CSV table of C-alpha atoms in Angstrom, one decimal:
chain,number,residue,atom,x,y,z
S,1,MET,CA,20.5,3.1,-6.6
S,2,ASP,CA,21.1,0.6,-9.5
S,3,PHE,CA,17.9,-1.2,-10.5
S,4,SER,CA,16.1,-2.3,-13.6
S,5,ALA,CA,12.6,-2.7,-12.1
S,6,ALA,CA,10.6,-0.7,-9.5
S,7,ILE,CA,7.8,-2.3,-7.5
S,8,PHE,CA,5.4,0.1,-5.7
S,9,ASP,CA,3.0,-0.5,-2.8
S,10,LEU,CA,-0.3,1.4,-3.4
S,11,ASP,CA,-1.9,2.7,-0.2
S,12,GLY,CA,0.2,5.2,1.7
S,13,THR,CA,3.0,5.0,-0.9
S,14,LEU,CA,1.6,6.0,-4.3
S,15,ILE,CA,-1.7,7.3,-3.1
S,16,ASP,CA,-2.8,9.3,0.0
S,17,SER,CA,-5.5,6.9,1.0
S,18,ASN,CA,-5.0,5.9,4.6
S,19,SER,CA,-7.4,8.5,6.0
S,20,VAL,CA,-10.1,6.7,4.0
S,21,TRP,CA,-9.3,3.5,5.7
S,22,GLU,CA,-9.5,5.3,9.1
S,23,LYS,CA,-13.0,6.4,8.1
S,24,ILE,CA,-14.0,2.8,7.0
S,25,ASP,CA,-12.6,1.2,10.2
S,26,ARG,CA,-14.7,3.6,12.3
S,27,ILE,CA,-17.8,2.7,10.3
S,28,ILE,CA,-17.3,-1.0,10.7
S,29,LEU,CA,-16.7,-0.8,14.5
S,30,GLN,CA,-19.4,1.7,15.2
S,31,LYS,CA,-21.9,-0.4,13.2
S,32,ARG,CA,-21.2,-3.1,15.8
S,33,GLY,CA,-21.5,-0.8,18.7
S,34,ILE,CA,-17.8,-0.8,19.4
S,35,ARG,CA,-16.2,2.5,20.4
S,36,CYS,CA,-12.4,3.0,20.2
S,37,THR,CA,-9.9,5.7,20.7
S,38,ASP,CA,-8.5,7.8,17.9
S,39,GLU,CA,-5.1,6.2,18.6
S,40,PHE,CA,-6.4,2.7,18.1
S,41,ILE,CA,-8.1,3.6,14.8
S,42,HIS,CA,-4.9,5.3,13.7
S,43,SER,CA,-3.0,2.1,14.4
S,44,LEU,CA,-5.5,-0.1,12.6
S,45,THR,CA,-5.0,2.0,9.4
S,46,ALA,CA,-1.3,1.2,9.2
S,47,MET,CA,-1.9,-2.6,9.5
S,48,THR,CA,-2.5,-5.2,6.8
S,49,TYR,CA,-6.0,-6.4,6.2
S,50,GLU,CA,-5.3,-9.6,8.2
S,51,ASP,CA,-3.7,-7.8,11.2
S,52,ALA,CA,-6.5,-5.2,11.4
S,53,ALA,CA,-9.1,-8.0,11.3
S,54,GLU,CA,-7.3,-9.8,14.1
S,55,GLU,CA,-7.4,-6.7,16.2
S,56,MET,CA,-11.2,-6.3,15.5
S,57,HIS,CA,-11.7,-9.9,16.5
S,58,LYS,CA,-10.1,-9.1,19.9
S,59,LEU,CA,-12.8,-6.5,20.3
S,60,GLY,CA,-15.5,-9.0,19.8
S,61,VAL,CA,-16.2,-8.6,16.0
S,62,LYS,CA,-17.6,-12.0,14.9
S,63,GLU,CA,-17.2,-11.9,11.2
S,64,THR,CA,-14.3,-13.8,9.6
S,65,THR,CA,-11.2,-12.1,8.2
S,66,GLU,CA,-12.5,-12.8,4.7
S,67,GLU,CA,-15.9,-11.2,5.5
S,68,LEU,CA,-14.3,-8.2,7.0
S,69,ILE,CA,-12.0,-7.7,4.1
S,70,LYS,CA,-15.0,-7.9,1.7
S,71,GLU,CA,-16.9,-5.3,3.8
S,72,CYS,CA,-13.9,-3.0,3.9
S,73,ASN,CA,-13.5,-3.1,0.1
S,74,SER,CA,-17.2,-2.6,-0.5
S,75,LEU,CA,-17.1,0.6,1.5
S,76,ALA,CA,-13.9,1.8,-0.2
S,77,VAL,CA,-15.0,1.4,-3.9
S,78,GLN,CA,-16.6,4.9,-4.2
S,79,GLU,CA,-13.7,6.6,-2.5
S,80,TYR,CA,-11.1,4.9,-4.7
S,81,ARG,CA,-13.1,5.8,-7.9
S,82,HIS,CA,-13.4,9.5,-7.1
S,83,ASN,CA,-11.8,10.9,-3.9
S,84,ILE,CA,-8.2,9.6,-3.5
S,85,PHE,CA,-5.2,11.4,-5.0
S,86,LEU,CA,-1.5,10.8,-5.5
S,87,LYS,CA,1.2,11.6,-3.1
S,88,GLU,CA,3.7,14.4,-3.9
S,89,GLY,CA,6.0,13.7,-6.9
S,90,VAL,CA,4.5,10.3,-7.9
S,91,ARG,CA,3.5,11.1,-11.5
S,92,ASP,CA,6.8,12.9,-12.2
S,93,TYR,CA,8.9,10.1,-10.8
S,94,LEU,CA,7.0,7.4,-12.7
S,95,ASP,CA,7.4,9.4,-15.9
S,96,TYR,CA,11.1,9.7,-15.2
S,97,LEU,CA,11.5,6.0,-14.6
S,98,LYS,CA,9.6,5.0,-17.8
S,99,LYS,CA,11.9,7.3,-19.8
S,100,GLN,CA,14.8,5.5,-18.3
S,101,GLY,CA,13.4,2.2,-19.5
S,102,ILE,CA,12.7,0.9,-15.9
S,103,LYS,CA,10.0,-1.7,-15.6
S,104,LEU,CA,7.2,-0.8,-13.2
S,105,ALA,CA,4.9,-2.9,-11.0
S,106,VAL,CA,2.3,-2.4,-8.3
S,107,ALA,CA,2.3,-4.9,-5.4
S,108,THR,CA,-0.7,-4.3,-3.2
S,109,ALA,CA,-3.1,-5.8,-0.7
S,110,SER,CA,-5.9,-3.9,-2.4
S,111,PRO,CA,-8.0,-5.8,-5.1
S,112,LYS,CA,-8.3,-4.8,-8.7
S,113,THR,CA,-11.7,-3.3,-7.9
S,114,LEU,CA,-9.8,-0.7,-5.9
S,115,TYR,CA,-6.4,-0.3,-7.5
S,116,GLU,CA,-7.6,0.0,-11.1
S,117,PRO,CA,-10.1,2.9,-10.6
S,118,VAL,CA,-7.8,4.9,-8.4
S,119,LEU,CA,-4.8,4.6,-10.7
S,120,ARG,CA,-7.0,5.4,-13.8
S,121,ASN,CA,-8.6,8.4,-12.1
S,122,ASN,CA,-5.1,9.7,-11.3
S,123,HIS,CA,-3.9,9.0,-14.9
S,124,ILE,CA,-1.0,6.7,-14.0
S,125,TYR,CA,-2.5,3.2,-14.7
S,126,SER,CA,-0.7,3.0,-18.0
S,127,PHE,CA,2.7,3.6,-16.5
S,128,PHE,CA,2.7,0.1,-15.0
S,129,ASP,CA,3.7,-3.1,-16.8
S,130,VAL,CA,2.2,-5.5,-14.2
S,131,PHE,CA,0.0,-5.6,-11.2
S,132,CYS,CA,0.1,-8.2,-8.3
S,133,THR,CA,-2.1,-8.5,-5.2
S,134,THR,CA,-1.5,-10.4,-2.0
S,135,GLU,CA,-4.5,-12.5,-2.8
S,136,GLU,CA,-2.9,-13.6,-6.1
S,137,ALA,CA,0.4,-14.3,-4.3
S,138,GLY,CA,-1.4,-16.4,-1.7
S,139,ARG,CA,0.0,-14.6,1.4
S,140,SER,CA,0.1,-11.2,3.0
S,141,LYS,CA,2.9,-8.7,3.0
S,142,ASP,CA,4.3,-10.4,6.2
S,143,PHE,CA,5.9,-12.6,3.6
S,144,PRO,CA,7.9,-11.7,0.4
S,145,ASP,CA,5.6,-13.7,-2.0
S,146,VAL,CA,3.8,-10.7,-3.6
S,147,TYR,CA,7.1,-8.9,-4.4
S,148,LEU,CA,8.7,-12.1,-5.8
S,149,ARG,CA,5.6,-12.7,-7.9
S,150,ALA,CA,5.7,-9.1,-9.2
S,151,ALA,CA,9.4,-9.6,-10.2
S,152,SER,CA,8.6,-12.9,-11.9
S,153,LYS,CA,5.8,-11.2,-13.9
S,154,LEU,CA,8.2,-8.4,-14.9
S,155,GLY,CA,10.8,-11.0,-16.0
S,156,VAL,CA,13.5,-9.8,-13.7
S,157,SER,CA,15.5,-11.2,-10.8
S,158,PRO,CA,14.8,-10.0,-7.2
S,159,ALA,CA,18.3,-8.4,-7.1
S,160,GLU,CA,17.3,-6.1,-10.0
S,161,CYS,CA,14.3,-4.7,-8.1
S,162,VAL,CA,13.7,-1.9,-5.7
S,163,VAL,CA,10.5,-1.8,-3.6
S,164,PHE,CA,8.8,1.4,-2.4
S,165,GLU,CA,6.8,0.8,0.8
S,166,ASP,CA,5.4,2.9,3.6
S,167,VAL,CA,4.9,0.1,6.1
S,168,LEU,CA,7.7,-1.7,8.1
S,169,LYS,CA,6.5,-5.2,7.4
S,170,GLY,CA,6.6,-4.5,3.7
S,171,ILE,CA,10.1,-3.1,3.9
S,172,ILE,CA,11.3,-6.2,5.8
S,173,SER,CA,9.6,-8.6,3.4
S,174,ALA,CA,11.1,-6.8,0.4
S,175,LYS,CA,14.5,-7.2,1.9
S,176,ASN,CA,13.9,-10.8,2.7
S,177,ALA,CA,13.0,-11.2,-1.0
S,178,GLY,CA,16.5,-10.1,-1.9
S,179,MET,CA,15.4,-6.7,-3.2
S,180,LYS,CA,16.4,-3.1,-2.4
S,181,ALA,CA,13.8,-1.2,-0.4
S,182,VAL,CA,13.0,2.5,-0.1
S,183,GLY,CA,10.8,3.6,2.8
S,184,VAL,CA,8.2,6.2,1.9
S,185,TYR,CA,7.0,8.5,4.6
S,186,ASP,CA,3.3,8.3,5.6
S,187,LYS,CA,1.9,9.7,8.8
S,188,TYR,CA,0.1,6.5,9.6
S,189,SER,CA,3.4,4.7,9.9
S,190,GLU,CA,5.2,7.5,11.8
S,191,GLU,CA,5.5,5.4,15.0
S,192,ASP,CA,7.8,3.0,13.0
S,193,ILE,CA,9.8,5.7,11.2
S,194,ILE,CA,13.1,5.0,13.0
S,195,THR,CA,12.9,1.3,12.4
S,196,ILE,CA,11.8,1.8,8.8
S,197,ARG,CA,14.8,4.1,8.3
S,198,THR,CA,17.1,1.4,9.7
S,199,ALA,CA,15.6,-1.4,7.7
S,200,ALA,CA,15.4,0.3,4.3
S,201,ASP,CA,18.2,1.1,2.0
S,202,ARG,CA,16.9,4.7,1.7
S,203,PHE,CA,14.0,6.8,3.2
S,204,ILE,CA,12.1,9.6,1.4
S,205,PHE,CA,9.4,12.0,2.4
S,206,ASN,CA,8.2,12.4,-1.2
S,207,PHE,CA,9.2,11.1,-4.6
S,208,LEU,CA,10.7,14.4,-5.7
S,209,GLU,CA,13.7,13.3,-3.6
S,210,MET,CA,14.3,10.4,-6.1
S,211,MET,CA,14.6,12.6,-9.1
């Protein structure tokens, strides 16, 4: 692939964090007396904040989407500071890209209170030139805004960028932004793996494949 900038999703792409979100979703629902199947919790974990909140609303959760997101993030802070680690090959690949002069960005739905401590704890925060959140961009990853904003902050055109994502919606939005897209395997997105493979320019099981 020919690119001058790489934009990385965080959860499920750079870091192995989705099991934490499964735990948090269970806590939120059980706190409200709602019991769900393992399959349902598993599906929630692969969703965006907004889509997961919508599914919780269908089950009778009264809090607004914004309130649920705030509660999720509050529960996640300790985990992101101490207990979440990188997926295979991430540090080696980031180091390789920096040595090639590639600009690097993180585009995530997670707020700074989560992405900064987990990246610092895993000693890769300094690799990145810019960070961009969906809150900053104004829309979720159902839309290309967060990727376009990251490219703008890097000072490159969309055509010069490749996006690494584990979720189908992210892959589609990256492509709609005019960028290349690499699908990254995560077990929580496994049910979409065939569609992700089709939509992405390339699919990898770990970052060592990119070396």
